Amino acid sequence: MKYCLIISDLSYLEPINESTAIVGGGNVYADTFATTKAEPGYAIAVAGGFAIGNQTYTNTVTNTTVKDLGSLEYSKANATATAYARTGNQSASSTIRSTSISFFGR
């Protein structure tokens, strides 16, 4: 989500003409989350993220594995999150990933 304020009609405040644009604002936002679940032997992974502005970055990786393999039983969970933001000339980004796998058997 990006917020931007463009002002081009304030020539009474300082000497500019109406065709000159002043760009301001600077609120930038990035967001991300991931959830995952697997079962029988169990596995859960949760991630996050968040960023607002002025050069910010966030990263999250999570991983989990459960094995038995005595006539099978396997669980897996992954989660990834990434967020990015910036303010000068705006920008925002978000990444999310989630995986859940479960084999049972027996």
PDB file of C-alpha atoms in Angstrom:
ATOM      1  CA  MET A   1       0.000   0.000   0.000  1.00  0.00           C
ATOM      2  CA  LYS A   2       1.402   3.417  -0.968  1.00  0.00           C
ATOM      3  CA  TYR A   3       0.410   6.869   0.106  1.00  0.00           C
ATOM      4  CA  CYS A   4       1.483   9.884  -1.864  1.00  0.00           C
ATOM      5  CA  LEU A   5       0.566  13.523  -1.650  1.00  0.00           C
ATOM      6  CA  ILE A   6       1.029  15.666  -4.743  1.00  0.00           C
ATOM      7  CA  ILE A   7       0.718  19.391  -4.276  1.00  0.00           C
ATOM      8  CA  SER A   8       0.692  21.610  -7.336  1.00  0.00           C
ATOM      9  CA  ASP A   9      -1.561  24.527  -6.344  1.00  0.00           C
ATOM     10  CA  LEU A  10       0.313  26.262  -3.516  1.00  0.00           C
ATOM     11  CA  SER A  11       2.008  29.032  -5.455  1.00  0.00           C
ATOM     12  CA  TYR A  12       0.865  31.513  -2.807  1.00  0.00           C
ATOM     13  CA  LEU A  13       3.278  29.926  -0.292  1.00  0.00           C
ATOM     14  CA  GLU A  14       6.399  30.239  -2.368  1.00  0.00           C
ATOM     15  CA  PRO A  15       7.212  31.371  -5.893  1.00  0.00           C
ATOM     16  CA  ILE A  16       6.358  28.440  -8.161  1.00  0.00           C
ATOM     17  CA  ASN A  17       3.915  28.171 -11.003  1.00  0.00           C
ATOM     18  CA  GLU A  18       0.941  25.827 -11.103  1.00  0.00           C
ATOM     19  CA  SER A  19       2.637  23.425 -13.495  1.00  0.00           C
ATOM     20  CA  THR A  20       5.353  22.661 -10.943  1.00  0.00           C
ATOM     21  CA  ALA A  21       4.468  19.707  -8.775  1.00  0.00           C
ATOM     22  CA  ILE A  22       5.657  19.202  -5.236  1.00  0.00           C
ATOM     23  CA  VAL A  23       5.587  15.587  -4.191  1.00  0.00           C
ATOM     24  CA  GLY A  24       5.409  14.778  -0.519  1.00  0.00           C
ATOM     25  CA  GLY A  25       3.867  12.287   1.794  1.00  0.00           C
ATOM     26  CA  GLY A  26       6.255   9.500   2.454  1.00  0.00           C
ATOM     27  CA  ASN A  27       4.068   6.913   4.118  1.00  0.00           C
ATOM     28  CA  VAL A  28       5.079   3.577   2.746  1.00  0.00           C
ATOM     29  CA  TYR A  29       3.895   0.240   4.000  1.00  0.00           C
ATOM     30  CA  ALA A  30       4.723  -3.394   3.440  1.00  0.00           C
ATOM     31  CA  ASP A  31       3.115  -6.353   5.077  1.00  0.00           C
ATOM     32  CA  THR A  32       3.403 -10.079   5.066  1.00  0.00           C
ATOM     33  CA  PHE A  33       2.585 -13.155   7.075  1.00  0.00           C
ATOM     34  CA  ALA A  34       2.645 -16.905   6.684  1.00  0.00           C
ATOM     35  CA  THR A  35       1.107 -19.781   8.586  1.00  0.00           C
ATOM     36  CA  THR A  36       1.577 -23.445   8.080  1.00  0.00           C
ATOM     37  CA  LYS A  37       0.609 -26.692   9.752  1.00  0.00           C
ATOM     38  CA  ALA A  38       1.348 -30.343   9.070  1.00  0.00           C
ATOM     39  CA  GLU A  39      -0.047 -33.097  11.411  1.00  0.00           C
ATOM     40  CA  PRO A  40       0.277 -36.619  12.563  1.00  0.00           C
ATOM     41  CA  GLY A  41       3.689 -36.172  14.279  1.00  0.00           C
ATOM     42  CA  TYR A  42       3.105 -32.418  14.095  1.00  0.00           C
ATOM     43  CA  ALA A  43       4.796 -29.347  12.738  1.00  0.00           C
ATOM     44  CA  ILE A  44       3.787 -25.709  12.823  1.00  0.00           C
ATOM     45  CA  ALA A  45       5.639 -22.725  11.419  1.00  0.00           C
ATOM     46  CA  VAL A  46       4.637 -19.092  11.639  1.00  0.00           C
ATOM     47  CA  ALA A  47       6.334 -16.091  10.085  1.00  0.00           C
ATOM     48  CA  GLY A  48       5.806 -12.343  10.091  1.00  0.00           C
ATOM     49  CA  GLY A  49       7.026  -9.137   8.566  1.00  0.00           C
ATOM     50  CA  PHE A  50       6.042  -5.485   8.548  1.00  0.00           C
ATOM     51  CA  ALA A  51       7.720  -2.281   7.483  1.00  0.00           C
ATOM     52  CA  ILE A  52       6.704   1.325   7.158  1.00  0.00           C
ATOM     53  CA  GLY A  53       9.260   3.678   5.644  1.00  0.00           C
ATOM     54  CA  ASN A  54      12.622   5.393   5.340  1.00  0.00           C
ATOM     55  CA  GLN A  55      14.639   2.366   4.218  1.00  0.00           C
ATOM     56  CA  THR A  56      13.405  -0.609   6.110  1.00  0.00           C
ATOM     57  CA  TYR A  57      13.693  -4.342   5.534  1.00  0.00           C
ATOM     58  CA  THR A  58      12.530  -7.402   7.364  1.00  0.00           C
ATOM     59  CA  ASN A  59      13.106 -11.096   6.848  1.00  0.00           C
ATOM     60  CA  THR A  60      11.783 -14.243   8.421  1.00  0.00           C
ATOM     61  CA  VAL A  61      12.424 -17.883   7.660  1.00  0.00           C
ATOM     62  CA  THR A  62      11.082 -20.757   9.643  1.00  0.00           C
ATOM     63  CA  ASN A  63      11.331 -24.479   9.138  1.00  0.00           C
ATOM     64  CA  THR A  64      10.269 -27.630  10.888  1.00  0.00           C
ATOM     65  CA  THR A  65      10.375 -31.360  10.154  1.00  0.00           C
ATOM     66  CA  VAL A  66       9.066 -34.389  12.027  1.00  0.00           C
ATOM     67  CA  LYS A  67       9.965 -37.933  11.012  1.00  0.00           C
ATOM     68  CA  ASP A  68       9.275 -41.442  12.216  1.00  0.00           C
ATOM     69  CA  LEU A  69       9.504 -43.586   9.077  1.00  0.00           C
ATOM     70  CA  GLY A  70       8.598 -46.747  10.925  1.00  0.00           C
ATOM     71  CA  SER A  71       5.986 -47.514   8.272  1.00  0.00           C
ATOM     72  CA  LEU A  72       6.045 -43.841   7.488  1.00  0.00           C
ATOM     73  CA  GLU A  73       4.877 -40.728   9.251  1.00  0.00           C
ATOM     74  CA  TYR A  74       6.378 -37.529   8.018  1.00  0.00           C
ATOM     75  CA  SER A  75       5.531 -33.927   8.642  1.00  0.00           C
ATOM     76  CA  LYS A  76       6.972 -30.757   7.237  1.00  0.00           C
ATOM     77  CA  ALA A  77       6.244 -27.064   7.489  1.00  0.00           C
ATOM     78  CA  ASN A  78       7.932 -24.031   5.990  1.00  0.00           C
ATOM     79  CA  ALA A  79       7.186 -20.375   6.185  1.00  0.00           C
ATOM     80  CA  THR A  80       8.874 -17.409   4.583  1.00  0.00           C
ATOM     81  CA  ALA A  81       8.154 -13.737   4.849  1.00  0.00           C
ATOM     82  CA  THR A  82       9.876 -10.688   3.456  1.00  0.00           C
ATOM     83  CA  ALA A  83       8.963  -7.055   3.652  1.00  0.00           C
ATOM     84  CA  TYR A  84      10.562  -3.953   2.262  1.00  0.00           C
ATOM     85  CA  ALA A  85       9.765  -0.291   2.350  1.00  0.00           C
ATOM     86  CA  ARG A  86      11.362   2.963   1.385  1.00  0.00           C
ATOM     87  CA  THR A  87      10.335   6.576   1.479  1.00  0.00           C
ATOM     88  CA  GLY A  88      12.226   8.638  -1.082  1.00  0.00           C
ATOM     89  CA  ASN A  89      10.122   8.072  -4.203  1.00  0.00           C
ATOM     90  CA  GLN A  90       7.958   5.647  -2.293  1.00  0.00           C
ATOM     91  CA  SER A  91       8.092   1.893  -2.531  1.00  0.00           C
ATOM     92  CA  ALA A  92       6.725  -1.099  -0.718  1.00  0.00           C
ATOM     93  CA  SER A  93       6.949  -4.818  -1.093  1.00  0.00           C
ATOM     94  CA  SER A  94       5.859  -8.035   0.482  1.00  0.00           C
ATOM     95  CA  THR A  95       6.548 -11.720   0.028  1.00  0.00           C
ATOM     96  CA  ILE A  96       4.911 -14.694   1.633  1.00  0.00           C
ATOM     97  CA  ARG A  97       5.287 -18.415   1.322  1.00  0.00           C
ATOM     98  CA  SER A  98       3.889 -21.344   3.232  1.00  0.00           C
ATOM     99  CA  THR A  99       4.170 -25.113   2.932  1.00  0.00           C
ATOM    100  CA  SER A 100       2.549 -27.965   4.792  1.00  0.00           C
ATOM    101  CA  ILE A 101       3.111 -31.641   4.099  1.00  0.00           C
ATOM    102  CA  SER A 102       2.066 -34.689   6.031  1.00  0.00           C
ATOM    103  CA  PHE A 103       2.269 -38.375   5.244  1.00  0.00           C
ATOM    104  CA  PHE A 104       0.848 -40.870   7.610  1.00  0.00           C
ATOM    105  CA  GLY A 105       0.773 -44.583   6.877  1.00  0.00           C
ATOM    106  CA  ARG A 106       0.888 -47.317   9.534  1.00  0.00           C
TER     107      ARG A 106
END
